Coordinates of C-alpha atoms in Angstrom, one line a residue:
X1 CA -120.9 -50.7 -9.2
X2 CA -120.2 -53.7 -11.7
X3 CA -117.3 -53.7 -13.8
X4 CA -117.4 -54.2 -17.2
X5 CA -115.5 -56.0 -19.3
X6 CA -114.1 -53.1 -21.8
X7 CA -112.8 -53.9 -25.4
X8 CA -110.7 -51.3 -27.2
X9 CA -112.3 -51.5 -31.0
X10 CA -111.0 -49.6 -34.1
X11 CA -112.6 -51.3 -37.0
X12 CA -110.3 -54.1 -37.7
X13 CA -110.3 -57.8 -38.2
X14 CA -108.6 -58.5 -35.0
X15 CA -110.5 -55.7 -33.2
X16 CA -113.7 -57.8 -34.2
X17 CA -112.0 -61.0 -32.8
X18 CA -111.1 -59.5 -29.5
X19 CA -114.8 -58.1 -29.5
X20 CA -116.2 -62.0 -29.8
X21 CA -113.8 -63.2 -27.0
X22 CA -114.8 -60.5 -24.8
X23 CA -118.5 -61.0 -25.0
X24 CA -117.9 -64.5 -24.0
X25 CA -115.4 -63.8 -21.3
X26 CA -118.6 -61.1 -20.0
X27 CA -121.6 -64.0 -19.8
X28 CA -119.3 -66.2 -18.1
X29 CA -119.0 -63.6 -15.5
X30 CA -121.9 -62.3 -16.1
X31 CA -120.5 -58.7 -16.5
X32 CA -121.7 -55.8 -18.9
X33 CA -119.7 -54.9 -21.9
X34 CA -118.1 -51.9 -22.5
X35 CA -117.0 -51.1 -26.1
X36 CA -114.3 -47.8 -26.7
X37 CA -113.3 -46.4 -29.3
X38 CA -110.6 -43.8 -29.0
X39 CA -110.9 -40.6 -31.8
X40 CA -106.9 -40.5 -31.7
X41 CA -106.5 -43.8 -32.5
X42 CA -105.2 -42.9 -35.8
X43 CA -102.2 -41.4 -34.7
X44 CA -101.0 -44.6 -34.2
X45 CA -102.0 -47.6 -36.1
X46 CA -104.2 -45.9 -38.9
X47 CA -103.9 -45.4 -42.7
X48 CA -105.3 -42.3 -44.4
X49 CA -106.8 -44.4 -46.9
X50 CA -108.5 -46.5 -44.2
X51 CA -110.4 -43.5 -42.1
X52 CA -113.8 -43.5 -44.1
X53 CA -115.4 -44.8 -41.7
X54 CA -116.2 -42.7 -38.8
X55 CA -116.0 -43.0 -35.0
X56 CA -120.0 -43.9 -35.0
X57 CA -119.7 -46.5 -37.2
X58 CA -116.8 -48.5 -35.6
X59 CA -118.7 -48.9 -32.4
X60 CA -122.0 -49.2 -34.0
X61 CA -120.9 -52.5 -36.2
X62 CA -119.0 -53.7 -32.5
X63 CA -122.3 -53.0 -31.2
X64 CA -124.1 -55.0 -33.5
X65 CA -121.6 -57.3 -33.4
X66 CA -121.3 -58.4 -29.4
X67 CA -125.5 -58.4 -29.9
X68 CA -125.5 -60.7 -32.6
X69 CA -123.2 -63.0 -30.2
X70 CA -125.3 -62.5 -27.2
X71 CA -128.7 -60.6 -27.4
X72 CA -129.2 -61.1 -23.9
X73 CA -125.8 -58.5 -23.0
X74 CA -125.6 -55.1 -21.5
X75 CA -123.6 -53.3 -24.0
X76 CA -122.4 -49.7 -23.4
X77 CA -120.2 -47.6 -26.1
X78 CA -118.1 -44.8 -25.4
X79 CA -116.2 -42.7 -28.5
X80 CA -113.5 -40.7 -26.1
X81 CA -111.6 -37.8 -27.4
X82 CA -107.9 -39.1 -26.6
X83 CA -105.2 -41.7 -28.1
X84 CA -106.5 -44.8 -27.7
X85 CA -103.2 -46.2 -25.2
X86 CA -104.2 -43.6 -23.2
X87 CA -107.8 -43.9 -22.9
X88 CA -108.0 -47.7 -22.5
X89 CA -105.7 -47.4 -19.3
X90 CA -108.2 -44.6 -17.9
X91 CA -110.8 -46.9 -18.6
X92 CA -109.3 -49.9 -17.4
X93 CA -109.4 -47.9 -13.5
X94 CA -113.0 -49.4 -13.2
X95 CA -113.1 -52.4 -15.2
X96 CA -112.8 -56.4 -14.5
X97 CA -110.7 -56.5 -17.4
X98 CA -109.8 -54.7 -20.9
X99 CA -109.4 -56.7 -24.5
X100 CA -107.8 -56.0 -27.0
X101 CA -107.0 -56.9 -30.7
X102 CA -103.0 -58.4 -31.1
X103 CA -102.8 -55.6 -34.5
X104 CA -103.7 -52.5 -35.6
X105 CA -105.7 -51.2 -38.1
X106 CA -103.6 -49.5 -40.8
X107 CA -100.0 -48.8 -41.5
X108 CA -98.8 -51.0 -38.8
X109 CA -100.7 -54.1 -38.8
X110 CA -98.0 -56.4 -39.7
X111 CA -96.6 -55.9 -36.5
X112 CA -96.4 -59.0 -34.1
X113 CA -98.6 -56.4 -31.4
X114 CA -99.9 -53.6 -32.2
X115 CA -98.5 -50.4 -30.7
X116 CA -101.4 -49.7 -28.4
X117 CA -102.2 -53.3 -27.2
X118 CA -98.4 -53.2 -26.0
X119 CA -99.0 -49.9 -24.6
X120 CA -102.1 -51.3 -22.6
X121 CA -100.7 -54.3 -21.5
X122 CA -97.6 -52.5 -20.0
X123 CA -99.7 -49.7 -18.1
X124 CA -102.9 -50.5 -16.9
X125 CA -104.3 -51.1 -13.1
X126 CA -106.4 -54.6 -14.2
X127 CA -106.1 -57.2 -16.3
X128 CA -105.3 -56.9 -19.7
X129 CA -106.3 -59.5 -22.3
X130 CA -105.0 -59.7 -25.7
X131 CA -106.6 -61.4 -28.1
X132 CA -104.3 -63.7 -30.4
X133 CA -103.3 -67.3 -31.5
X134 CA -105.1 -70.2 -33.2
X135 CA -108.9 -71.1 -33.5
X136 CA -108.6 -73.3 -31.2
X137 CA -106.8 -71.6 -28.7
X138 CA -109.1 -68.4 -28.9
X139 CA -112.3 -70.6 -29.4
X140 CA -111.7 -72.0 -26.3
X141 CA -112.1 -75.5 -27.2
X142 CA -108.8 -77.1 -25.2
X143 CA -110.2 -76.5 -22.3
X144 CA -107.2 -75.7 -20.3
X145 CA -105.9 -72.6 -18.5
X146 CA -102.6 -72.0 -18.6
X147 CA -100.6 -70.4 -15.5
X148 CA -96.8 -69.1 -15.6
X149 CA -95.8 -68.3 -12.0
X150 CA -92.7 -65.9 -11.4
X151 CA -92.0 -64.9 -8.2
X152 CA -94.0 -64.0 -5.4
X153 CA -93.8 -60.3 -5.9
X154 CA -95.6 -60.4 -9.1
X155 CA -97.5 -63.6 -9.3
X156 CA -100.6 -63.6 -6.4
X157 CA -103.5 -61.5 -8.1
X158 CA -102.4 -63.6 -11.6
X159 CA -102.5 -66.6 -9.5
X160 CA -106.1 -65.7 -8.2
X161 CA -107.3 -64.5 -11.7
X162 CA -106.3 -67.6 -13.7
X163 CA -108.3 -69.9 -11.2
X164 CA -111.4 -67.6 -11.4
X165 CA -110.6 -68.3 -14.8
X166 CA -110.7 -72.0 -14.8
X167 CA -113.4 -72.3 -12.5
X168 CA -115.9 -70.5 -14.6
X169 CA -115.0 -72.4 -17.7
X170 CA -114.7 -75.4 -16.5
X171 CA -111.1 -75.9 -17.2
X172 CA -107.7 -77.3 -16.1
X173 CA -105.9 -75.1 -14.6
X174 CA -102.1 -75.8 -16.2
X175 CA -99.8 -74.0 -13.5
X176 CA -96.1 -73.9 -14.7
X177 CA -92.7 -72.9 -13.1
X178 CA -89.6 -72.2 -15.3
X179 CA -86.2 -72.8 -13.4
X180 CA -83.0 -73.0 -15.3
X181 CA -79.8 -74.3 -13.4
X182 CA -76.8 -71.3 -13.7
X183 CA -74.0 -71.7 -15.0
X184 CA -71.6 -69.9 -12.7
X185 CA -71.4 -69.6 -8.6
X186 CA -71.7 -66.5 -7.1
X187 CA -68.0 -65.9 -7.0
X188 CA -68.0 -66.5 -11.1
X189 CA -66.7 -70.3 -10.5
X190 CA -68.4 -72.3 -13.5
X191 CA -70.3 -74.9 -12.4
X192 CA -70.1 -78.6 -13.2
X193 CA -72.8 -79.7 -15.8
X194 CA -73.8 -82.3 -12.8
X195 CA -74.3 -79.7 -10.4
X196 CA -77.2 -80.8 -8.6
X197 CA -80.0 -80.0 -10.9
X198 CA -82.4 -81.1 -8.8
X199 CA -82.3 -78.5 -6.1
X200 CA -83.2 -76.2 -8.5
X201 CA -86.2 -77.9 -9.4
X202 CA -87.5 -79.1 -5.9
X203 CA -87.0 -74.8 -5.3
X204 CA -89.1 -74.1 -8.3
X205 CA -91.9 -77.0 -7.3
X206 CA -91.9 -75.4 -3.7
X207 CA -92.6 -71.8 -5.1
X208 CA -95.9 -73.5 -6.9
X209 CA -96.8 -75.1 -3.8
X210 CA -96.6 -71.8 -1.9
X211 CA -98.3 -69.6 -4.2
X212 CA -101.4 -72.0 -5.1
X213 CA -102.3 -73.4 -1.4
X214 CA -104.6 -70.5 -0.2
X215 CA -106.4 -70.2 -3.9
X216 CA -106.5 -74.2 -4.5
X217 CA -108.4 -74.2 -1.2
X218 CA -110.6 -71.2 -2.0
X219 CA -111.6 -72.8 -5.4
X220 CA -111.6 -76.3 -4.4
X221 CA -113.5 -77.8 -7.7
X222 CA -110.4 -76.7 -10.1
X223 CA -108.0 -79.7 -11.0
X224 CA -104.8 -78.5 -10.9
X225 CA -101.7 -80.0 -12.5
X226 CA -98.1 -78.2 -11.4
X227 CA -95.5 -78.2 -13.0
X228 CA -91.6 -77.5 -12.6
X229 CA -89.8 -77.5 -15.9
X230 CA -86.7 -76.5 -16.7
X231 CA -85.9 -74.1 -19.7
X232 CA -86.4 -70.0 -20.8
X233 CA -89.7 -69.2 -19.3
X234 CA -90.7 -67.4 -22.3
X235 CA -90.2 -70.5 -24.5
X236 CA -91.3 -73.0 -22.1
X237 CA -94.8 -71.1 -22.3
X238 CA -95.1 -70.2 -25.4
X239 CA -94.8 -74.3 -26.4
X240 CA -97.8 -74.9 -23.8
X241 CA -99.9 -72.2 -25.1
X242 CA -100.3 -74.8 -28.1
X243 CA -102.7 -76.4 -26.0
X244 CA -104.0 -73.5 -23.9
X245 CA -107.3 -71.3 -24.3
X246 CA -105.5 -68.4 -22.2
X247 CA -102.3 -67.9 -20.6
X248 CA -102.1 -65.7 -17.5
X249 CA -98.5 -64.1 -16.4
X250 CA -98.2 -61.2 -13.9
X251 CA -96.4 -57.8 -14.2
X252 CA -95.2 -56.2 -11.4
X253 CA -96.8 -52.3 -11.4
X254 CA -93.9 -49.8 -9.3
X255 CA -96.1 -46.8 -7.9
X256 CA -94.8 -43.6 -9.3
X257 CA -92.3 -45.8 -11.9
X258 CA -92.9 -44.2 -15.6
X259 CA -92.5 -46.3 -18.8
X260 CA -93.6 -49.6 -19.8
X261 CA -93.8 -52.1 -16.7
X262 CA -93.9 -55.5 -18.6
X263 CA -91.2 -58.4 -18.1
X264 CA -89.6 -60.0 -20.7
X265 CA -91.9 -62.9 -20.1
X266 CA -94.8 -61.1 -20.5
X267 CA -93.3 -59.1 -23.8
X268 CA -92.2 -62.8 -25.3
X269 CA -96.1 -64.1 -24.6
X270 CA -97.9 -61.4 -26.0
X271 CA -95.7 -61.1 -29.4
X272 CA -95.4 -65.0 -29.8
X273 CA -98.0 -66.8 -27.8
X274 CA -100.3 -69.2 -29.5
X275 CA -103.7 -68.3 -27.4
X276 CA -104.9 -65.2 -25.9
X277 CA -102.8 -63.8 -23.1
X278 CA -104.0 -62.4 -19.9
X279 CA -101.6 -60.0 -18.1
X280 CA -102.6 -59.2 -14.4
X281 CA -100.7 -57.0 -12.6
X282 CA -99.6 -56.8 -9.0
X283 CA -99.5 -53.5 -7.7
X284 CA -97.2 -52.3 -5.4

């Protein structure tokens, strides 16, 4: 079976955005779209004031909307009787990938992400797109994909999604490794500010070489540029995503673990990142 590309839509401005960005992230893969609205979706990021409109109408004008982009779509709807965190997730077992808007609908829209695109992001088997930034950057017009690599335990299905990514736009594919040099030895000696600063940096370029060999080879017609810089991982990418149409972290998924399961790089890039951000996780 083909899996869709499902979009979480309540009705909002950036709902509508994240319903535009999936349609084109669909064609290029040429996969249908699935559009879900979640009847509890009020409990969480709706205004009383704001709930005129009813269930059938919000995926009805998405409808309408992803077909005005692309006539030529499958487009599928589902209204599903749940909160909408949980019901994206469920969804999210048998799709490519779920969008979503970076704020709610009512009450809490002012927030840097919205409750359940957090929620999502922290909790679901695929990846998990959220849809935020400058024109530019969610246009798509830098033509550029931007890659943060942790470590190998979290980074090798992110890895392979960002260069399906860049291959089917066309893009650079922009992979980056943070390293910072620590202040103190393992016995809690500080180190000299000339501690050899380097050997942090040939570890961190080493880890990019590793981790992007086998993909590289499989996707041979995506250029590559890597790149070891030092500085807070979080703020290191967040500067890039400037110039980025998506950037792509993983997030390690514990079987069995209950809570949120999101890094802190991953929590900084989807509250402060200016492009949309692609979470993939890495089960375990």
């Amino acid at each position: 079976m083909t899996r869709p590309v499902v979009v979480g839509v309540d009705g909002s401005d950036a709902s509508s955005l994240a319903v535009d960005w999936a349609v084109d992230e669909a064609v290029r893969h040429g996969l249908p779209l699935r559009l879900v609205y979640a009847s509890l979706w009020e409990r969480y990021e709706s205004d009383p004031a704001e709930q005129q409109m009813t269930a059938g109408d919000i995926v009805a004008a998405a409808a309408e909307r992803a077909g005005r982009r692309n006539p030529a779509l499958e487009v599928t709807t589902a209204v599903v009787p749940e909160e909408a965190a949980a019901a994206l997730v469920r969804e999210g077992a048998d799709a490519f990938a779920l969008v979503t808007g970076s704020r709610g609908r009512g009450r809490l829209k002012g927030l840097l992400l919205g409750s359940v695109g957090l929620a999502v992001a922290a909790r679901a088997h695929c990846p998990v797109v959220v849809v935020r930034g400058d024109r530019a950057g969610v246009t798509g017009t830098h033509e550029r994909i931007l890659l943060g690599l942790g470590d190998a335990d979290t980074g090798t299905d992110a890895v392979r999604f960002a260069f399906r990514e860049a291959e089917v736009r066309g893009c650079v594919l922009d992979a980056v490794r943070a390293w910072r040099r620590p202040a103190y030895d393992r016995g809690g000696h500080r180190l000299p500010d000339a501690e050899r600063p380097d050997a942090y940096e040939e570890q961190a370029a080493d880890l990019l070489a590793a981790l992007l060999r086998e993909p590289a080879a499989e996707h041979p017609h995506v250029r590559v540029r890597r790149t070891a810089l030092e500085g807070p991982p979080g703020r290191v990418l967040v500067d890039r995503s400037a110039a980025a149409d998506l950037v792509v972290v993983g997030a390690r998924r514990r079987t069995g673990h209950l809570g949120l399961q999101l890094g802190r790089v991953g929590h900084t890039l989807l509250h402060h990142a200016q492009c949309p951000v692609a979470v993939v996780p890495q089960m375990r």
